[in-house]
Short mmCIF file of C-alpha atoms in Angstrom, two decimals:
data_model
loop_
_atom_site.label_atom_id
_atom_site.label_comp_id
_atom_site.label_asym_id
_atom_site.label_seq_id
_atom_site.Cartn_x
_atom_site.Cartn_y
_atom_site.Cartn_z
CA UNK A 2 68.50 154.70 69.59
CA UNK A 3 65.57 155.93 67.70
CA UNK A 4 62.53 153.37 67.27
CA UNK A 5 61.07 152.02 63.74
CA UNK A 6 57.77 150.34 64.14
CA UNK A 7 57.83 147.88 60.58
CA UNK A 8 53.55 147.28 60.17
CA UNK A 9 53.63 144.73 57.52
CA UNK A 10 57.31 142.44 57.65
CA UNK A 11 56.84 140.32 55.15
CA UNK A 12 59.11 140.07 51.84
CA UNK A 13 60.18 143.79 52.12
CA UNK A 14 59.24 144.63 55.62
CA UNK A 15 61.61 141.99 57.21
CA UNK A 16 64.16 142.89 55.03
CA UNK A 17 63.96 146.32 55.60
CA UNK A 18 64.19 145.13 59.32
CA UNK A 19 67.48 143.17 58.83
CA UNK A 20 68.68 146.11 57.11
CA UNK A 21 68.52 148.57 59.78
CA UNK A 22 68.64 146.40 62.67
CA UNK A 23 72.46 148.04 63.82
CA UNK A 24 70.86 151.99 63.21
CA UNK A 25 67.26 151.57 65.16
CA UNK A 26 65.52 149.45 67.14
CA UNK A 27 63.11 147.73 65.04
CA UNK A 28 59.51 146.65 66.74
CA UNK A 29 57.38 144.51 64.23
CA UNK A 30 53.91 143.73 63.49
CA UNK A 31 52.92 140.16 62.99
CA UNK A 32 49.92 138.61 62.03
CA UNK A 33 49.60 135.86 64.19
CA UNK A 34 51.17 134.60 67.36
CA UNK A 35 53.50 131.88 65.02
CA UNK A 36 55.07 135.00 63.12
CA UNK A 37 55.44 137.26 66.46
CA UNK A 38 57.43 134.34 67.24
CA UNK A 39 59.39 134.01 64.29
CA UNK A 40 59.80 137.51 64.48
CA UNK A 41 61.49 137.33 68.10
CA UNK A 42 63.83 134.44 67.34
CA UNK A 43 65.40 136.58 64.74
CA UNK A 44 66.08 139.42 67.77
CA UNK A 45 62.81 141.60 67.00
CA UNK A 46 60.65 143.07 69.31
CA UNK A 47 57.25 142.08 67.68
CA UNK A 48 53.27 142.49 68.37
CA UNK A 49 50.13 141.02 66.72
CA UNK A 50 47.88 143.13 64.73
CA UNK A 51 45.29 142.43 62.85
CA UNK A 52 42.18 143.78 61.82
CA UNK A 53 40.34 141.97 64.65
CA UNK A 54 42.93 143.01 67.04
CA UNK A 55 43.95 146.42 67.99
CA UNK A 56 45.93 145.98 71.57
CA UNK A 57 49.19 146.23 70.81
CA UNK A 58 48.86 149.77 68.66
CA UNK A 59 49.95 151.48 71.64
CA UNK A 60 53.43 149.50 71.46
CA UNK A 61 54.11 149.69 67.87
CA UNK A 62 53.18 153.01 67.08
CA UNK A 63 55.40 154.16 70.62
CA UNK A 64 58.16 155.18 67.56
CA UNK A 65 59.89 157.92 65.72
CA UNK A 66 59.26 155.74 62.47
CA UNK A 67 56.67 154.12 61.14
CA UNK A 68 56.48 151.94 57.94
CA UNK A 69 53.34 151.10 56.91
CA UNK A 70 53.59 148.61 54.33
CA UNK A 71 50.62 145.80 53.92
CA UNK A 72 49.12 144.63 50.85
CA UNK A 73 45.26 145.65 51.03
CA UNK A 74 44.50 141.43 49.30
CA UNK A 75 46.06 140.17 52.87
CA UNK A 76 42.83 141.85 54.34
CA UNK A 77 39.13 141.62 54.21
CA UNK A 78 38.75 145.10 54.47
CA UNK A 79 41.35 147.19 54.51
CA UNK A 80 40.45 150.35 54.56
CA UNK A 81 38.68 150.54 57.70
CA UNK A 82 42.15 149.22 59.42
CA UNK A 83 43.44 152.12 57.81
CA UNK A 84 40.96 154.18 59.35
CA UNK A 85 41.68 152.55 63.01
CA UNK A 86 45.28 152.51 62.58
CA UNK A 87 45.47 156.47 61.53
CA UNK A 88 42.64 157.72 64.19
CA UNK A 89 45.11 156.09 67.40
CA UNK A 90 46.06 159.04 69.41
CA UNK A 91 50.04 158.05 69.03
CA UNK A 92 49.40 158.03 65.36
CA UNK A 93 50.15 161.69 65.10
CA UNK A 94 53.40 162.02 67.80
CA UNK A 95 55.17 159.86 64.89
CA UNK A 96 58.17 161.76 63.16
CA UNK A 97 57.94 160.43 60.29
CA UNK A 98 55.32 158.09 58.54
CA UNK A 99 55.46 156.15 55.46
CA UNK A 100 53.19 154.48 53.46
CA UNK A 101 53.73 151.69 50.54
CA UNK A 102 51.24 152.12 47.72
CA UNK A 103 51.68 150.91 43.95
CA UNK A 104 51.94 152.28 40.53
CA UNK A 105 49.18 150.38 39.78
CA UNK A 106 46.99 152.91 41.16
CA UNK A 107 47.77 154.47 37.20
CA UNK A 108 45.80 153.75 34.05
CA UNK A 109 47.36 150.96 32.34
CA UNK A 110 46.98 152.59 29.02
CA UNK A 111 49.93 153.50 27.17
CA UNK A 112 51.73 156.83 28.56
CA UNK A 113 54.31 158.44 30.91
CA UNK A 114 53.16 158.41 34.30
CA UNK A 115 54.70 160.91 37.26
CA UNK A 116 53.22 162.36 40.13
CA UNK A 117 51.09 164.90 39.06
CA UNK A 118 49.69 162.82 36.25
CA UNK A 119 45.61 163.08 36.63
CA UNK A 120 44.24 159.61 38.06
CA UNK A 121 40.23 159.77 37.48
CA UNK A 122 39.62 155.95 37.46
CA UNK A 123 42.26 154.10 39.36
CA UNK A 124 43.18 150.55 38.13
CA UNK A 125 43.88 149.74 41.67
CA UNK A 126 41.02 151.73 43.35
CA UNK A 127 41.68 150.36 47.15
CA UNK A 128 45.30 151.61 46.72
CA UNK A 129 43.46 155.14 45.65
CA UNK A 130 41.54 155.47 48.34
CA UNK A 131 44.18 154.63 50.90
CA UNK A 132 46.25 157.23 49.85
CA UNK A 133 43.32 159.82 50.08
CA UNK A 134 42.79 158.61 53.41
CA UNK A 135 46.25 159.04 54.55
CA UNK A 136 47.69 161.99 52.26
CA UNK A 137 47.73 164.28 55.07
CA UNK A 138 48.13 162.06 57.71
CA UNK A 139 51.36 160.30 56.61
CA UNK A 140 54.89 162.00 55.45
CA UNK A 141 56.27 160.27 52.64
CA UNK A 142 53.92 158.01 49.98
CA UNK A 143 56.28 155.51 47.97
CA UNK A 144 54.02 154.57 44.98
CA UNK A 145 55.82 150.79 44.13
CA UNK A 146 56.42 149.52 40.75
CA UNK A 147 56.66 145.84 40.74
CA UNK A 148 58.85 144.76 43.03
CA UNK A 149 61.80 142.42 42.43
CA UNK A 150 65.09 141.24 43.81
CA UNK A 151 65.82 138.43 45.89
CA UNK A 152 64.45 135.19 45.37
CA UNK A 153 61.57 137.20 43.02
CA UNK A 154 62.54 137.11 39.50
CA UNK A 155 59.83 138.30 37.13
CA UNK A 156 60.85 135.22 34.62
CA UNK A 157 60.16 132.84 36.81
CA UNK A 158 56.81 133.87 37.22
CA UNK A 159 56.20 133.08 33.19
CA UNK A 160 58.80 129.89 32.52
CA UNK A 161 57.21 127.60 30.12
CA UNK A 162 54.11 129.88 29.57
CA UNK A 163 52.75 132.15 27.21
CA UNK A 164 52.85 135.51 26.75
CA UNK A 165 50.64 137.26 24.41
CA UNK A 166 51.96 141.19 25.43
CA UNK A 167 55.58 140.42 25.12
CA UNK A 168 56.02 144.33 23.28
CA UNK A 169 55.11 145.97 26.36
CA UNK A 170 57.00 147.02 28.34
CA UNK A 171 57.97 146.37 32.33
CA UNK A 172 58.03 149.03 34.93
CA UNK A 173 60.07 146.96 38.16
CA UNK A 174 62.05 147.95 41.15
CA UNK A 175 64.92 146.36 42.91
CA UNK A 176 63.69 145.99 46.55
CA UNK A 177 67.36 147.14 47.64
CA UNK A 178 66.34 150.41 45.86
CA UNK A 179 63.11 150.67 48.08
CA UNK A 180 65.34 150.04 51.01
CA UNK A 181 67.15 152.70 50.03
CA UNK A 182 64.90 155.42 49.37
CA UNK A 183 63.37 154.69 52.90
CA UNK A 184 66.82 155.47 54.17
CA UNK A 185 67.14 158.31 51.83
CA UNK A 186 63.40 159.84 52.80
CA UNK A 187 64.78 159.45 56.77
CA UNK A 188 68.16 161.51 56.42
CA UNK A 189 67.34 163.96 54.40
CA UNK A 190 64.13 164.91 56.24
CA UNK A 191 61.60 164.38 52.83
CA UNK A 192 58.24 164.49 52.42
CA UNK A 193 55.83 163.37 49.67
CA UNK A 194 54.54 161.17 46.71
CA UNK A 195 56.74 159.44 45.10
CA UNK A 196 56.97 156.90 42.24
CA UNK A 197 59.87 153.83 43.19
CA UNK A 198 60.98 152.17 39.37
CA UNK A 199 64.44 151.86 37.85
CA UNK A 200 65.17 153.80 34.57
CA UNK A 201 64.75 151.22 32.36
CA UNK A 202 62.24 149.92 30.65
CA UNK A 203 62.94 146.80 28.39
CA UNK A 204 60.07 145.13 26.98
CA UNK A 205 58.57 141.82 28.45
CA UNK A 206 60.56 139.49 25.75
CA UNK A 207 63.51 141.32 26.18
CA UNK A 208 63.61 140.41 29.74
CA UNK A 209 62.03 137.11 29.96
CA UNK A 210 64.01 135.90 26.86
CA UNK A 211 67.58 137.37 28.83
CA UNK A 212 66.32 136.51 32.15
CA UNK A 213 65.60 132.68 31.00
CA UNK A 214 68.88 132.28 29.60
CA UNK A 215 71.00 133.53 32.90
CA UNK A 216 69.05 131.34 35.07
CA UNK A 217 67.85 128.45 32.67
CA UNK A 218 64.55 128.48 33.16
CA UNK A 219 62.34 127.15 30.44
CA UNK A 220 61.16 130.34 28.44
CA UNK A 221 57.94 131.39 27.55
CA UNK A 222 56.24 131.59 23.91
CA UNK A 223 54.85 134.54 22.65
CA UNK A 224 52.36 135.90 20.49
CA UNK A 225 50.34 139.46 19.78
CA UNK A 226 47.37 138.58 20.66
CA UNK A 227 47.20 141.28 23.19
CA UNK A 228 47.85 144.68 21.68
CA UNK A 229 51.38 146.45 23.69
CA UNK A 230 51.36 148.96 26.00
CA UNK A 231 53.79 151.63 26.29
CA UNK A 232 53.37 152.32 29.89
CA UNK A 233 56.40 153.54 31.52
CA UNK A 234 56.44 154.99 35.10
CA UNK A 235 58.45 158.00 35.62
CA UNK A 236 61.04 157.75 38.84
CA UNK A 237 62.62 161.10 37.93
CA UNK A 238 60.64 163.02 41.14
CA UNK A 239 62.81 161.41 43.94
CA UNK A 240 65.91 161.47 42.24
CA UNK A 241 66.10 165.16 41.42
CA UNK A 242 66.43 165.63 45.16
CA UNK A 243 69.45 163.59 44.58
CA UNK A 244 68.43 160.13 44.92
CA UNK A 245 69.76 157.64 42.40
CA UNK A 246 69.00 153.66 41.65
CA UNK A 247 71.71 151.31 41.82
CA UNK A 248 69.85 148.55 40.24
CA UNK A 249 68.82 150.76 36.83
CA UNK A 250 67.85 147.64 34.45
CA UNK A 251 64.88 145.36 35.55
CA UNK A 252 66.57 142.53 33.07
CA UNK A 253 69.72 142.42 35.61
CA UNK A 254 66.95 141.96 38.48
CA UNK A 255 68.32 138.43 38.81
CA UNK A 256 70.50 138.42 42.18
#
């Protein structure tokens, strides 16, 4: 059985774990000794890394996969970890690597974002650089939109608040979707930058205002105070090599 090494098992990490727990055999990074624990109760073979410790990268990157998958805020420098992580001599005997970066490495001005679109002042510039640091040390690149499903529903998040852009509208992903583009990436041998959002693109009222009702939360207020954007993150890359969302409309992201 082929080994996945999961660096970064939190929300979508362990998830991803419990997903393909019956195809590979999943070794996980924790952060402290509690979560390696937490980690092994639930069957996983798990190691501490942080940026302050480096002695288990000889276990967890002993794999054939490697997810890579941290949020740079959980660090106080993350690029440097990057740096160590990458220059391990293991780093490079992995088949395949990927790396979780965001959409919010685009300009949030209003516009169609895909791939190739020109990025000359990153709104997320730590993202940026990480994926300059790793673009040709790491196979596949999944550039998130925001991520949803599960116990995150985006109207939750505003209930009984409000919101002065509610024109604009949402770019989201189902995690399930992420899940299975990782899958997709692994059996059909692809490399690459890609962007991870559903189809659909309903405003922020449209959503909120449905979202509120299914789940009877209190819903915002809104106002135009703060001028719409039109930002819409194109997904199209990764499904022309025949990939295809099952969860296509962020305003059904309620499960």
């Amino acid at each position: 059985m082929k080994i996945l090494s999961i660096l970064g098992a939190g929300w979508l990490g362990l998830e991803l774990a419990q997903t393909l727990k019956d195809r590979y055999s999943i070794k996980l990074a924790a952060r402290n000794e509690e979560a390696k624990h937490r980690h092994r109760d639930l069957g996983f073979e798990s190691y501490v890394l942080t940026e302050n410790r480096y002695e288990n990268l000889d276990a967890l990157l002993s794999c054939e996969y490697l997810f890579i998958n941290y949020p740079p805020s959980k660090f106080n420098d993350f690029l440097p970890f990057l740096t160590k992580l990458s220059e391990h001599p293991s780093f490079l005997n992995v088949e395949k690597i990927f790396f979780v970066s965001s959409t919010s490495l685009y300009p949030k001005a209003s516009g169609i974002y895909d791939e190739k679109s020109e990025i000359t002042s990153a709104s997320n510039p730590v993202y940026f650089e990480a994926e300059k640091h790793l673009q040709k040390k790491v196979h596949v690149i999944f550039r998130c939109a925001g991520l949803m499903g599960g116990d995150r529903i985006a109207s939750k998040y505003v209930s009984n608040t409000l919101v002065t852009d509610g024109k604009s509208r949402v770019n989201h992903v189902h995690r399930t979707d992420v899940i299975r583009a990782v899958i997709f990436a692994m059996e059909h041998d692809i490399q690459g930058i890609f962007n991870l959002c559903a189809p659909m693109h309903p405003t922020k009222e449209e959503l909120y205002v449905y979202q509120c009702e299914q789940c009877r939360f209190v819903p915002p207020s809104f106002s135009d105070k703060v001028a719409s954007t039109q930002r819409i993150i194109d997904g199209r890359k990764l499904e022309d090599l025949g990939f295809a969302c099952l969860n296509k409309n962020p305003m059904e992201f309620i499960d």
